[in-house]
mmCIF file of C-alpha atoms and ligand atoms in Angstrom:
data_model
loop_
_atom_site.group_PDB
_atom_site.id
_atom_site.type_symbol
_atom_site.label_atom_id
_atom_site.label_comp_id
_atom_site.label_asym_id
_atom_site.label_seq_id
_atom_site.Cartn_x
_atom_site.Cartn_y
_atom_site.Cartn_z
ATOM 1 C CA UNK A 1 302.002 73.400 19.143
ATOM 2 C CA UNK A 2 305.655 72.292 19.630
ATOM 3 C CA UNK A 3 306.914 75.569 20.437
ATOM 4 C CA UNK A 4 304.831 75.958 24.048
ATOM 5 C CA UNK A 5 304.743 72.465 24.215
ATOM 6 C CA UNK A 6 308.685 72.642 24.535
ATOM 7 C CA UNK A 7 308.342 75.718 26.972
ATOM 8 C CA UNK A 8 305.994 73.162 29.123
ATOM 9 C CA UNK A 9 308.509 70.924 29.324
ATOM 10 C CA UNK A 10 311.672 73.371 30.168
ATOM 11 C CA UNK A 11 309.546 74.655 32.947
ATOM 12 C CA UNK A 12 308.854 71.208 34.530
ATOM 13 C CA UNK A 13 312.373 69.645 33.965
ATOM 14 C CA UNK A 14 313.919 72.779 35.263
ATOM 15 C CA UNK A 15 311.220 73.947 37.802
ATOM 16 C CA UNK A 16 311.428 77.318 35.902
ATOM 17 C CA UNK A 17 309.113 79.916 34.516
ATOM 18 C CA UNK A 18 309.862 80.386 30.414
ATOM 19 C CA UNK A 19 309.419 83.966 29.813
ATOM 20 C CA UNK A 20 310.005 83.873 25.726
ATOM 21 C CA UNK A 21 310.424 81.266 22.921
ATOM 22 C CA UNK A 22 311.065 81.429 19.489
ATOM 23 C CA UNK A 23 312.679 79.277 16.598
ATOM 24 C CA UNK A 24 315.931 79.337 15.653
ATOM 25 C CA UNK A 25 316.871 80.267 11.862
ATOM 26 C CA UNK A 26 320.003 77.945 11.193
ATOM 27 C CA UNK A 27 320.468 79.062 7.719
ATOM 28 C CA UNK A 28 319.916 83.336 8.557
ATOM 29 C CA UNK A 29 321.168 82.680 12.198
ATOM 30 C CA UNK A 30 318.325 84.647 13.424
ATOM 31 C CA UNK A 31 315.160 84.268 15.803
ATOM 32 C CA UNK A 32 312.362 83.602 14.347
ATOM 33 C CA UNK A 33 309.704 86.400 13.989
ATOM 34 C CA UNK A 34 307.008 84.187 16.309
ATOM 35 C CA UNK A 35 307.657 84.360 19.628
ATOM 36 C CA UNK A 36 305.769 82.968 22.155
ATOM 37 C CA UNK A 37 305.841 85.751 24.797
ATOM 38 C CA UNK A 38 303.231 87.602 21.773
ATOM 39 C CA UNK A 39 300.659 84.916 21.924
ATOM 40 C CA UNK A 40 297.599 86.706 23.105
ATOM 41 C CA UNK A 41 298.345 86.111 27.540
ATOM 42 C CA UNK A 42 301.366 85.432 27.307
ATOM 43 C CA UNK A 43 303.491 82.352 27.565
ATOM 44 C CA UNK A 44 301.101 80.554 29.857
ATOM 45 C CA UNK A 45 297.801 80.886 27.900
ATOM 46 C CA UNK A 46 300.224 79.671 24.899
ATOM 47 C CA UNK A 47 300.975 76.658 27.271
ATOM 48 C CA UNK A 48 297.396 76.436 28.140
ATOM 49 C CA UNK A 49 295.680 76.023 24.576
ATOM 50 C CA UNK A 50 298.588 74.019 23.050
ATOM 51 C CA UNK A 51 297.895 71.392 26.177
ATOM 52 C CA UNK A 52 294.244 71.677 25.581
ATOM 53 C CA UNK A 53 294.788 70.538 21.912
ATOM 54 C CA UNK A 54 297.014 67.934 22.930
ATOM 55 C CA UNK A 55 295.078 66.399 25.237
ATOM 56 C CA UNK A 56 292.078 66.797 22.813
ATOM 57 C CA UNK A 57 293.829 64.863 20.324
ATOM 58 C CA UNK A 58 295.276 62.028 22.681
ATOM 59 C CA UNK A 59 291.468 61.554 23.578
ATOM 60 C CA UNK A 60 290.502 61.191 20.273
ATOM 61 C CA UNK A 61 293.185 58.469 19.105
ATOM 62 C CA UNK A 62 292.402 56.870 22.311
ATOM 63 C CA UNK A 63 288.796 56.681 21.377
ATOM 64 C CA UNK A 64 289.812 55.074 17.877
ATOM 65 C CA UNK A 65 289.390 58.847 16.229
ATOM 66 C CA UNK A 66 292.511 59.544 14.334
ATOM 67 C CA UNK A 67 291.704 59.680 10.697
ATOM 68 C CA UNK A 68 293.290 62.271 8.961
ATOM 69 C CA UNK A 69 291.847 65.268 7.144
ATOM 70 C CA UNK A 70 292.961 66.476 3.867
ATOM 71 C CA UNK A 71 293.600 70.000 3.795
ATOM 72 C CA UNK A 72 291.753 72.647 1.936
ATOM 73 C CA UNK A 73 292.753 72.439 -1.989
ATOM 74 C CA UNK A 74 294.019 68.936 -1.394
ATOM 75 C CA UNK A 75 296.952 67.251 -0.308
ATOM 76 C CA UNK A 76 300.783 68.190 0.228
ATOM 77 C CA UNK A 77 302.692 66.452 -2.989
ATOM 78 C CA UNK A 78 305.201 65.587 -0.197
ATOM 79 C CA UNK A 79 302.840 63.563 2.042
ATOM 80 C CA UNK A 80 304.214 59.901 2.492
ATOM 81 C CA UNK A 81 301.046 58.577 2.992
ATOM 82 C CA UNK A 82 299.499 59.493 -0.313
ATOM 83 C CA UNK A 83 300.255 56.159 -1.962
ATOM 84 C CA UNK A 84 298.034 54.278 0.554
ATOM 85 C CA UNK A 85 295.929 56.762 2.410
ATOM 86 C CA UNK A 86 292.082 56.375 2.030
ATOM 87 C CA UNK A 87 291.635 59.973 2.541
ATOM 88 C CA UNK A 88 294.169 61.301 -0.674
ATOM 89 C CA UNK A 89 292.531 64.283 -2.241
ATOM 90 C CA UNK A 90 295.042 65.372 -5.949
ATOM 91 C CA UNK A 91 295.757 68.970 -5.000
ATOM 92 C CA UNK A 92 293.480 71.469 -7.396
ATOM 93 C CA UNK A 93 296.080 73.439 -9.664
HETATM 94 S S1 SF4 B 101 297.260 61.796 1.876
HETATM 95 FE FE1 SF4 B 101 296.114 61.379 3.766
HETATM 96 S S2 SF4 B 101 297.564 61.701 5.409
HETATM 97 FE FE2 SF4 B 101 298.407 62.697 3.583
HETATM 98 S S3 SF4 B 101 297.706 64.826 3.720
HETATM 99 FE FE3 SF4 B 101 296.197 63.679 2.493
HETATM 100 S S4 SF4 B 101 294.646 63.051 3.977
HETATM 101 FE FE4 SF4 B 101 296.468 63.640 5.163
#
């Protein structure tokens, strides 16, 4: 979601279409291999749906929904809020 979020907000704070967006590769120097001009319609539809799930999610926290969701197999070893969180699942080896 960051990526066309960030193309959202180029194209408001410089009242400009973005045409293409990609990550940048410090360590290879190179574009990344995603690029949102691919995204099935273009840069706008990738615009489109990533607003859509943002606003989907700023609904739910505002309604008191934000509890999180471990991930299939379990969680991330590097999740800082496996000490405390309710939700901790021990990742299946
Ligand atoms: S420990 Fe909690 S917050 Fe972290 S990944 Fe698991 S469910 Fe999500």
């Amino acid at each position: 979601m960051q990526l066309p979020l960030y193309a959202l907000a180029a194209e408001q704070a410089l009242r400009a279409e973005v045409a293409s967006g990609f990550y940048w590769h410090i360590g290879s120097a190179r574009p990344s291999s995603l690029r949102l001009e691919k995204y099935e319609g273009g840069v706008p539809c990738a615009i489109e749906t990533a607003l859509g799930y943002a606003m989907d999610v700023v609904a739910a926290v505002r309604a008191g929904q934000f509890a999180p969701t471990p991930t299939d197999g379990g969680c991330p070893t590097f999740c800082p809020a496996a000490p405390f969180c309710e939700f901790y699942e021990a990742k299946a080896w």
